[in-house]
Short mmCIF file of C-alpha atoms and ligand atoms in Angstrom, two decimals:
data_model
loop_
_atom_site.label_atom_id
_atom_site.label_comp_id
_atom_site.label_asym_id
_atom_site.label_seq_id
_atom_site.Cartn_x
_atom_site.Cartn_y
_atom_site.Cartn_z
CA MET A 23 0.00 0.00 0.00
CA ALA A 24 1.21 3.53 -0.80
CA LYS A 25 2.79 5.29 2.15
CA THR A 26 1.55 8.64 3.42
CA VAL A 27 3.84 11.50 4.34
CA PHE A 28 3.35 14.84 6.03
CA ILE A 29 6.01 17.49 5.29
CA THR A 30 6.23 20.73 7.27
CA GLY A 31 7.76 23.67 5.39
CA ILE A 32 6.36 22.56 2.00
CA THR A 33 6.83 26.10 0.63
CA GLY A 34 10.58 26.05 1.32
CA GLN A 35 13.45 24.84 -0.86
CA ASP A 36 13.79 21.38 0.68
CA GLY A 37 10.03 20.91 1.07
CA ALA A 38 9.60 21.32 -2.68
CA TYR A 39 12.41 18.92 -3.65
CA LEU A 40 11.42 16.33 -1.04
CA ALA A 41 7.75 16.42 -2.11
CA LYS A 42 8.81 15.85 -5.73
CA LEU A 43 10.98 12.89 -4.73
CA LEU A 44 8.28 11.29 -2.59
CA LEU A 45 5.59 11.77 -5.24
CA GLU A 46 7.89 9.97 -7.69
CA LYS A 47 8.16 7.15 -5.14
CA GLY A 48 4.37 6.85 -5.00
CA TYR A 49 3.73 8.50 -1.61
CA LYS A 50 0.52 10.32 -0.81
CA VAL A 51 1.97 13.74 0.11
CA TYR A 52 0.47 16.19 2.58
CA GLY A 53 2.31 19.50 2.77
CA GLY A 54 1.99 22.00 5.62
CA TYR A 55 2.23 25.71 4.90
CA ARG A 56 1.66 28.61 7.24
CA ARG A 57 -1.03 31.09 6.36
CA LEU A 58 0.24 34.26 4.69
CA SER A 59 -1.87 37.03 3.15
CA THR A 60 -0.28 36.13 -0.19
CA PRO A 61 0.36 32.42 -0.75
CA ASN A 62 3.96 31.43 -1.38
CA PHE A 63 3.78 28.40 -3.65
CA TRP A 64 6.27 29.44 -6.34
CA ARG A 65 8.66 26.53 -5.71
CA ILE A 66 6.11 23.73 -5.93
CA GLU A 67 4.65 25.52 -8.95
CA GLU A 68 8.06 25.70 -10.61
CA LEU A 69 8.50 21.94 -10.05
CA ALA A 70 4.95 21.42 -11.41
CA ILE A 71 3.82 19.42 -8.36
CA LYS A 72 1.41 21.80 -6.62
CA ASP A 73 -1.70 19.99 -7.84
CA LYS A 74 -0.35 16.63 -6.68
CA ILE A 75 0.16 17.70 -3.05
CA SER A 76 -2.62 17.98 -0.47
CA LEU A 77 -1.87 21.35 1.05
CA LEU A 78 -2.84 22.07 4.65
CA GLU A 79 -2.52 25.22 6.73
CA VAL A 80 -0.22 24.18 9.56
CA ASP A 81 1.83 26.27 11.97
CA LEU A 82 4.56 24.74 14.11
CA LEU A 83 3.62 27.19 16.87
CA ASP A 84 0.14 25.71 17.25
CA SER A 85 0.24 22.33 18.97
CA GLY A 86 -3.51 21.59 18.64
CA ASN A 87 -3.24 22.29 14.93
CA LEU A 88 -0.39 19.76 14.67
CA ILE A 89 -2.25 17.09 16.64
CA ARG A 90 -5.35 17.46 14.46
CA THR A 91 -3.21 17.38 11.32
CA LEU A 92 -1.60 14.06 12.29
CA ASN A 93 -4.97 12.62 13.34
CA GLU A 94 -6.50 13.55 10.00
CA THR A 95 -3.63 12.69 7.64
CA LYS A 96 -2.41 9.52 9.43
CA PRO A 97 1.12 9.72 8.04
CA ASP A 98 3.68 6.90 8.08
CA GLU A 99 6.48 9.47 7.93
CA VAL A 100 6.77 13.11 9.01
CA TYR A 101 9.57 15.38 7.79
CA ASN A 102 10.03 18.52 9.88
CA LEU A 103 11.55 21.03 7.47
CA ALA A 104 9.79 24.13 8.80
CA ALA A 105 11.93 26.66 10.62
CA GLN A 106 12.94 30.30 10.81
CA SER A 107 15.97 29.24 8.77
CA PHE A 108 17.87 32.46 8.06
CA VAL A 109 20.83 32.86 10.41
CA ALA A 110 21.13 36.65 9.96
CA VAL A 111 17.47 37.20 10.91
CA SER A 112 17.89 35.05 14.01
CA PHE A 113 20.06 37.77 15.57
CA GLU A 114 17.18 40.26 15.06
CA LYS A 115 14.37 37.84 16.02
CA PRO A 116 15.96 35.49 18.54
CA VAL A 117 12.73 34.82 20.45
CA LEU A 118 10.68 34.02 17.37
CA THR A 119 13.53 31.85 16.09
CA GLY A 120 13.57 29.96 19.40
CA GLN A 121 9.80 29.53 19.34
CA VAL A 122 9.63 28.14 15.80
CA THR A 123 13.00 26.47 15.25
CA ALA A 124 13.41 25.05 18.76
CA LEU A 125 10.05 24.68 20.53
CA GLY A 126 8.23 24.00 17.25
CA VAL A 127 10.10 20.69 17.17
CA THR A 128 8.76 19.75 20.60
CA ASN A 129 5.24 20.66 19.49
CA LEU A 130 5.58 18.24 16.60
CA LEU A 131 7.20 15.49 18.69
CA GLU A 132 4.40 15.84 21.25
CA ALA A 133 1.84 15.48 18.47
CA VAL A 134 3.56 12.25 17.34
CA ARG A 135 3.68 11.03 20.94
CA ILE A 136 -0.03 11.75 21.44
CA VAL A 137 -1.36 10.59 18.06
CA ASN A 138 0.79 7.60 17.12
CA THR A 139 4.30 6.72 18.31
CA LYS A 140 4.74 4.47 15.24
CA ILE A 141 5.09 7.54 12.99
CA LYS A 142 8.69 7.96 11.78
CA LEU A 143 10.00 11.50 12.15
CA TYR A 144 12.84 13.38 10.46
CA GLN A 145 14.24 16.52 12.10
CA ALA A 146 16.20 19.00 9.95
CA SER A 147 19.32 19.67 12.00
CA SER A 148 22.10 21.85 10.68
CA SER A 149 25.86 22.13 10.31
CA GLU A 150 25.45 25.58 11.92
CA MET A 151 25.38 23.66 15.22
CA PHE A 152 29.15 23.08 14.76
CA GLY A 153 29.60 26.87 14.50
CA LYS A 154 33.03 27.67 15.88
CA VAL A 155 34.36 24.33 14.77
CA GLN A 156 36.02 22.07 17.30
CA GLU A 157 37.30 19.59 14.71
CA ILE A 158 37.98 19.50 10.95
CA PRO A 159 36.13 17.98 9.15
CA GLN A 160 32.94 17.84 11.24
CA LYS A 161 31.21 14.50 11.77
CA GLU A 162 28.47 13.05 14.02
CA THR A 163 30.78 12.91 17.06
CA THR A 164 32.22 16.44 16.71
CA PRO A 165 31.29 18.65 19.70
CA PHE A 166 28.86 21.48 18.92
CA TYR A 167 29.57 25.21 19.39
CA PRO A 168 26.59 27.20 18.04
CA ARG A 169 27.25 30.82 17.03
CA SER A 170 23.80 32.28 16.44
CA PRO A 171 20.30 32.14 17.96
CA TYR A 172 19.40 29.99 14.93
CA ALA A 173 22.14 27.48 15.69
CA VAL A 174 21.23 27.41 19.39
CA ALA A 175 17.60 26.75 18.46
CA LYS A 176 18.62 23.97 16.05
CA LEU A 177 20.73 22.40 18.76
CA TYR A 178 17.67 22.29 21.02
CA GLY A 179 15.68 20.70 18.19
CA HIS A 180 18.46 18.18 17.68
CA TRP A 181 18.63 17.09 21.31
CA ILE A 182 14.89 17.05 21.92
CA THR A 183 14.58 14.71 18.91
CA ILE A 184 17.18 12.38 20.43
CA ASN A 185 15.45 12.68 23.79
CA TYR A 186 12.05 11.63 22.40
CA ARG A 187 13.72 8.72 20.62
CA GLU A 188 15.31 7.56 23.86
CA SER A 189 12.36 8.34 26.14
CA PHE A 190 9.37 7.23 24.07
CA ASN A 191 10.94 4.85 21.56
CA ILE A 192 9.90 7.05 18.64
CA PHE A 193 11.67 6.40 15.31
CA ALA A 194 13.14 9.90 15.11
CA CYS A 195 16.24 10.78 13.06
CA SER A 196 18.13 13.97 12.88
CA GLY A 197 20.02 14.87 9.71
CA ILE A 198 22.91 17.26 10.24
CA LEU A 199 22.90 18.75 6.78
CA PHE A 200 25.58 21.10 5.56
CA ASN A 201 24.58 24.01 3.31
CA HIS A 202 22.64 22.90 0.28
CA GLU A 203 21.57 25.18 -2.48
CA SER A 204 19.65 25.10 -5.76
CA PRO A 205 17.79 27.28 -8.22
CA LEU A 206 14.97 27.23 -5.61
CA ARG A 207 17.15 28.67 -2.82
CA GLY A 208 15.73 31.77 -1.09
CA ILE A 209 17.18 35.02 -2.42
CA GLU A 210 18.39 36.09 1.06
CA PHE A 211 20.99 33.29 1.22
CA VAL A 212 24.42 34.17 -0.12
CA THR A 213 24.57 31.74 -3.07
CA ARG A 214 21.28 32.77 -4.66
CA LYS A 215 21.94 36.42 -3.83
CA ILE A 216 25.16 36.11 -5.84
CA THR A 217 23.73 34.21 -8.85
CA ASP A 218 20.73 36.55 -9.03
CA ALA A 219 23.01 39.62 -8.86
CA ALA A 220 25.40 38.26 -11.53
CA VAL A 221 22.47 37.85 -13.91
CA ARG A 222 20.89 41.19 -13.04
CA ILE A 223 24.20 42.98 -13.57
CA LYS A 224 24.69 41.20 -16.89
CA THR A 225 21.25 42.29 -18.07
CA GLY A 226 21.68 45.88 -16.84
CA LYS A 227 19.12 45.61 -14.03
CA GLN A 228 21.58 46.10 -11.17
CA ASP A 229 24.88 48.02 -10.89
CA CYS A 230 26.76 46.00 -8.33
CA LEU A 231 26.54 43.35 -5.62
CA GLU A 232 26.91 44.42 -1.99
CA ILE A 233 28.16 41.59 0.13
CA GLY A 234 29.47 40.78 3.65
CA ASN A 235 32.24 38.38 4.64
CA LEU A 236 33.99 37.21 1.45
CA ASP A 237 36.19 34.72 3.24
CA ALA A 238 33.58 32.61 5.03
CA LYS A 239 33.85 29.04 3.79
CA ARG A 240 31.02 26.58 3.41
CA ASP A 241 30.58 22.98 2.30
CA TRP A 242 27.95 23.64 -0.38
CA GLY A 243 25.97 20.79 -1.98
CA PHE A 244 22.87 20.48 -4.17
CA ALA A 245 19.50 20.34 -2.38
CA GLY A 246 18.19 17.66 -4.78
CA ASP A 247 20.98 15.34 -3.63
CA TYR A 248 20.40 16.16 0.04
CA VAL A 249 16.66 15.40 0.16
CA ARG A 250 17.48 11.89 -1.12
CA SER A 251 19.60 11.36 1.99
CA ILE A 252 16.83 12.38 4.37
CA TRP A 253 14.38 9.94 2.85
CA MET A 254 17.06 7.22 3.13
CA MET A 255 17.44 7.98 6.85
CA LEU A 256 13.81 7.07 7.52
CA GLN A 257 14.09 3.79 5.57
CA GLN A 258 16.70 2.36 7.98
CA ASN A 259 15.90 -0.43 10.43
CA LYS A 260 16.88 1.70 13.38
CA PRO A 261 16.84 5.47 13.84
CA GLU A 262 20.23 7.19 13.72
CA ASP A 263 21.62 10.66 13.06
CA PHE A 264 23.73 11.42 10.00
CA VAL A 265 26.00 14.18 8.74
CA ILE A 266 25.32 15.01 5.09
CA ALA A 267 28.04 16.95 3.27
CA THR A 268 30.22 16.96 0.16
CA GLY A 269 33.52 17.12 2.06
CA GLU A 270 34.71 20.22 0.12
CA ALA A 271 34.79 23.77 1.44
CA HIS A 272 34.70 26.86 -0.79
CA SER A 273 34.69 30.55 0.09
CA VAL A 274 32.04 33.14 -0.71
CA ARG A 275 34.78 34.80 -2.81
CA GLU A 276 35.19 31.63 -4.94
CA PHE A 277 31.42 31.36 -5.34
CA ILE A 278 31.32 34.94 -6.64
CA GLU A 279 34.22 34.37 -9.04
CA GLN A 280 32.63 31.28 -10.58
CA ALA A 281 29.09 32.69 -10.73
CA PHE A 282 30.25 35.93 -12.33
CA GLN A 283 32.35 33.99 -14.82
CA HIS A 284 29.23 32.13 -15.95
CA ALA A 285 27.63 35.53 -16.49
CA GLY A 286 30.65 36.64 -18.59
CA PHE A 287 32.64 38.65 -16.01
CA TYR A 288 36.20 38.01 -14.82
CA ILE A 289 36.50 39.44 -11.32
CA GLU A 290 39.78 40.95 -10.05
CA TRP A 291 40.00 41.81 -6.37
CA ARG A 292 41.57 45.12 -5.25
CA GLY A 293 41.95 46.66 -1.78
CA THR A 294 41.53 45.08 1.63
CA GLY A 295 38.96 44.77 4.42
CA VAL A 296 35.79 46.78 3.93
CA ASP A 297 37.48 48.67 1.07
CA GLU A 298 38.00 45.54 -0.99
CA LYS A 299 36.29 45.62 -4.37
CA GLY A 300 35.60 43.13 -7.15
CA ILE A 301 36.32 44.69 -10.52
CA ASP A 302 35.34 43.44 -13.98
CA ARG A 303 38.67 42.91 -15.77
CA LYS A 304 37.26 43.91 -19.16
CA SER A 305 35.31 47.08 -18.37
CA GLY A 306 37.11 48.15 -15.17
CA LYS A 307 33.69 48.59 -13.47
CA VAL A 308 33.27 47.87 -9.77
CA LEU A 309 30.83 44.97 -9.57
CA ILE A 310 31.34 43.83 -5.95
CA LYS A 311 31.45 46.06 -2.86
CA ILE A 312 31.63 45.18 0.82
CA ASN A 313 28.75 46.39 2.97
CA PRO A 314 29.36 45.80 6.70
CA LYS A 315 25.60 45.58 7.23
CA PHE A 316 25.91 41.99 5.95
CA PHE A 317 28.49 41.02 8.60
CA ARG A 318 27.12 38.87 11.44
CA PRO A 319 27.55 39.64 15.15
CA ALA A 320 29.22 36.22 15.48
CA GLU A 321 30.37 34.51 12.30
CA VAL A 322 30.82 30.87 11.36
CA GLU A 323 34.06 31.12 9.39
CA PHE A 324 34.52 27.57 8.18
CA LEU A 325 32.43 24.44 7.75
CA CYS A 326 33.41 21.21 6.03
CA GLY A 327 31.66 17.92 6.71
CA ASP A 328 32.64 14.26 6.80
CA SER A 329 29.65 12.21 5.66
CA SER A 330 31.39 8.80 5.78
CA ARG A 331 28.67 7.31 8.02
CA ALA A 332 25.92 8.22 5.53
CA ARG A 333 28.01 7.01 2.61
CA GLU A 334 28.63 3.65 4.29
CA LYS A 335 25.28 2.99 5.99
CA LEU A 336 22.85 4.70 3.64
CA GLY A 337 24.82 4.29 0.44
CA TRP A 338 24.35 8.03 -0.15
CA LYS A 339 26.70 10.27 -2.09
CA PRO A 340 26.30 13.67 -3.72
CA GLU A 341 26.00 13.71 -7.51
CA VAL A 342 26.36 17.44 -8.27
CA THR A 343 29.79 19.11 -7.88
CA PHE A 344 30.40 22.64 -6.60
CA SER A 345 31.10 23.98 -10.12
CA GLU A 346 28.02 22.27 -11.55
CA LEU A 347 25.91 23.75 -8.74
CA VAL A 348 27.10 27.31 -9.41
CA GLN A 349 26.52 26.90 -13.13
CA MET A 350 23.05 25.39 -12.59
CA MET A 351 22.02 28.32 -10.38
CA VAL A 352 23.29 31.02 -12.77
CA GLN A 353 21.65 29.37 -15.77
CA SER A 354 18.37 29.04 -13.97
CA ASP A 355 18.43 32.70 -12.89
CA LEU A 356 19.23 33.68 -16.49
CA LYS A 357 16.25 31.66 -17.74
CA ARG A 358 13.96 33.21 -15.12
CA MET A 359 15.13 36.68 -16.10
CA GLU A 360 14.43 35.98 -19.79
CA LYS A 361 11.00 34.54 -18.97
CA ASN A 362 9.82 37.19 -16.54
CA ASN A 363 11.90 40.10 -17.84
CA ASN A 364 12.49 41.40 -14.29
P1 NAP B 405 13.47 27.46 3.81
O1 NAP B 405 13.48 27.49 2.31
O2 NAP B 405 13.74 28.72 4.55
O3 NAP B 405 12.04 26.88 4.25
C1 NAP B 405 11.61 26.98 5.58
C2 NAP B 405 10.14 26.61 5.63
O4 NAP B 405 9.66 26.74 6.97
C3 NAP B 405 9.23 27.48 4.75
O5 NAP B 405 8.28 26.66 4.12
C4 NAP B 405 8.55 28.37 5.78
O6 NAP B 405 7.32 28.88 5.36
C5 NAP B 405 8.38 27.39 6.92
N1 NAP B 405 8.04 28.00 8.20
C6 NAP B 405 8.63 29.03 8.82
N2 NAP B 405 8.01 29.29 10.00
C7 NAP B 405 7.01 28.39 10.11
C8 NAP B 405 6.01 28.16 11.09
N3 NAP B 405 5.92 28.88 12.20
N4 NAP B 405 5.14 27.13 10.88
C9 NAP B 405 5.19 26.38 9.76
N5 NAP B 405 6.09 26.59 8.78
C10 NAP B 405 7.00 27.58 8.97
O7 NAP B 405 14.48 26.36 4.35
P2 NAP B 405 15.17 25.13 3.57
O8 NAP B 405 16.45 25.59 3.00
O9 NAP B 405 14.16 24.46 2.73
O10 NAP B 405 15.57 24.21 4.81
C11 NAP B 405 14.66 23.23 5.31
C12 NAP B 405 15.01 22.93 6.76
O11 NAP B 405 16.35 22.45 6.84
C13 NAP B 405 14.96 24.13 7.69
O12 NAP B 405 14.55 23.66 8.95
C14 NAP B 405 16.39 24.61 7.77
O13 NAP B 405 16.63 25.29 8.97
C15 NAP B 405 17.12 23.28 7.69
N6 NAP B 405 18.46 23.29 7.10
C16 NAP B 405 18.67 23.88 5.89
C17 NAP B 405 19.92 23.80 5.31
C18 NAP B 405 20.20 24.42 3.96
O14 NAP B 405 21.37 24.62 3.63
N7 NAP B 405 19.18 24.68 3.15
C19 NAP B 405 20.96 23.13 5.97
C20 NAP B 405 20.70 22.53 7.20
C21 NAP B 405 19.44 22.61 7.74
P3 NAP B 405 7.21 30.25 4.50
O15 NAP B 405 7.46 29.86 3.07
O16 NAP B 405 5.82 30.70 4.75
O17 NAP B 405 8.25 31.19 5.03
O1 F7E B 406 25.52 32.51 4.58
C1 F7E B 406 28.31 34.86 4.38
C2 F7E B 406 27.65 34.67 5.73
O2 F7E B 406 23.10 33.03 4.73
C3 F7E B 406 26.66 31.78 4.22
C4 F7E B 406 20.92 28.23 6.10
O3 F7E B 406 20.31 27.40 5.15
O4 F7E B 406 23.00 27.05 5.89
C5 F7E B 406 22.41 28.34 5.79
O5 F7E B 406 23.01 29.22 6.73
C6 F7E B 406 27.90 32.59 4.54
C7 F7E B 406 27.93 33.19 5.95
O6 F7E B 406 23.90 30.63 4.91
C8 F7E B 406 26.62 37.61 2.74
O7 F7E B 406 28.20 35.55 6.69
C9 F7E B 406 28.66 37.02 3.17
O8 F7E B 406 29.20 33.03 6.50
O9 F7E B 406 23.96 31.74 2.74
P1 F7E B 406 24.03 32.04 4.18
P2 F7E B 406 24.28 30.12 6.38
O10 F7E B 406 24.32 31.22 7.35
O11 F7E B 406 25.48 29.26 6.23
C10 F7E B 406 22.88 26.42 7.17
C11 F7E B 406 23.51 25.05 7.08
C12 F7E B 406 21.50 26.42 7.69
O12 F7E B 406 21.11 25.55 8.45
C13 F7E B 406 20.70 27.67 7.50
O13 F7E B 406 19.30 27.40 7.62
O14 F7E B 406 27.97 33.70 3.66
N1 F7E B 406 27.87 36.06 3.66
N2 F7E B 406 27.93 37.99 2.61
C14 F7E B 406 26.59 36.40 3.41
N3 F7E B 406 25.44 35.74 3.69
C15 F7E B 406 24.29 36.32 3.27
N4 F7E B 406 23.12 35.69 3.49
N5 F7E B 406 24.27 37.52 2.63
C16 F7E B 406 25.42 38.22 2.34
O15 F7E B 406 25.40 39.29 1.75
#
C-alpha cells in the first residue's frame, strides 16, 4: 500500500524537492504551509507538483493544529523542514527563532507522541550547530559550538529529537545537513543572492553586488541530492543521526568568481577589508562592494563535513559538484530573467 507522508515547510526549498521525490516514489503527500496574506507556492509551482500535493494550513507554533493534522492525515512518515531558517534574521528575532526552530520541534514530537508513536519523524538539524568548529572535518561525534540564535535553536531541536527517541521509543532521526543550495534557494541566502546579482548585472538591471564576509567558507551541496539522503534515513531499520556533506569547502569569494564567470565577467580583487572591491577585468567597473551591514555579530568562518557514516550505511553520495551547482544556479536565474523580464 502507498505510504503517506506529512512534510512541514512545503513552501521552502527542501520541502519542494522532497515532495517531488516522494511523489515519484508513489507517496501520498500532505504539505503543511503557514497562512500568509499572499500564498507562497512558487517553488512547488516551478516543479509542477502543486496539484499533486494535499496542502494544509499548519503552523509549528500551534500544537492543537499539529495534533489534528496528524490525526487527519495519518502519516507513516513526518519530515520537519519548517523553521525560521535564516541565520542573519535570528540575531534580530531570537525569540521568534527559538519559538519556531526550537520549541516547534517539541510541538511536533508531542503530536507524534499523542497521536501515534509508530510515525517515523525526520528533524532538519544543521551544520550551523558546529559553529566555531572544534574539529575539521565535522562529523556526528564532533562537539557542537553554536554561534547564532538559529544554531542554538537547532541544537535544542536536535537534542529534543534524540530525547524523544530515547524516552518514548519514537523512530526519530536527525540529519545534520551542511549548506545545500539550488535554483529554488531563497534570495536572502548568499549563493542565490550572488547568482541573481550576476544575472541582473549582466542584463543591466543592477549596478553591483553588496556583500558581507567574502572569506567565510562553506561545504555547499545540491538540495536535490540532500533530500534523497533524508528519505534514506527514515528507511533504515533503526533510527540514527547522520552528517550530510560533500567534504569540500569553498569561500564566498570563490562562489562569486565562478558565478560571475558564468555571467561573462572576470572578477579581479583590489583593496583590503571593507574597502576591498571586485572589478570586472574587461570594463574596469566595480561589480562587488563590501557592505558591513551583511556582517554577522558572530560569524561561522569555516564548515566542512565528513559524511562517511551516511556514505557507508545509507549508500548516499552527492552527484552534483560545486562547479556544476554554481553553473546550474546562474543558468536558472538567467532563464527566469528571460522569462519574466524582471
Ligand atoms: P526554507 O526554504 O527557509 O524553508 C523553511 C520553511 O519553513 C518554509 O516553508 C517556511 O514557510 C516554513 N516556516 C517558517 N516558519 C514556520 C512556522 N511557524 N510554521 C510552519 N512553517 C514555517 O528552508 P530550507 O532551505 O528548505 O531548509 C529546510 C530545513 O532544513 C529548515 O529547517 C532549515 O533550517 C534546515 N536546514 C537547511 C539547510 C540548507 O542549507 N538549506 C541546511 C541545514 C538545515 P514560508 O514559506 O511561509 O516562510
Ligand atoms: O551565509 C556569508 C555569511 O546566509 C553563508 C541556512 O540554510 O545554511 C544556511 O546558513 C555565509 C555566511 O547561509 C553575505 O556571513 C557574506 O558566513 O547563505 P548564508 P548560512 O548562514 O550558512 C545552514 C547550514 C542552515 O542551516 C541555515 O538554515 O555567507 N555572507 N555575505 C553572506 N550571507 C548572506 N546571506 N548575505 C550576504 O550578503
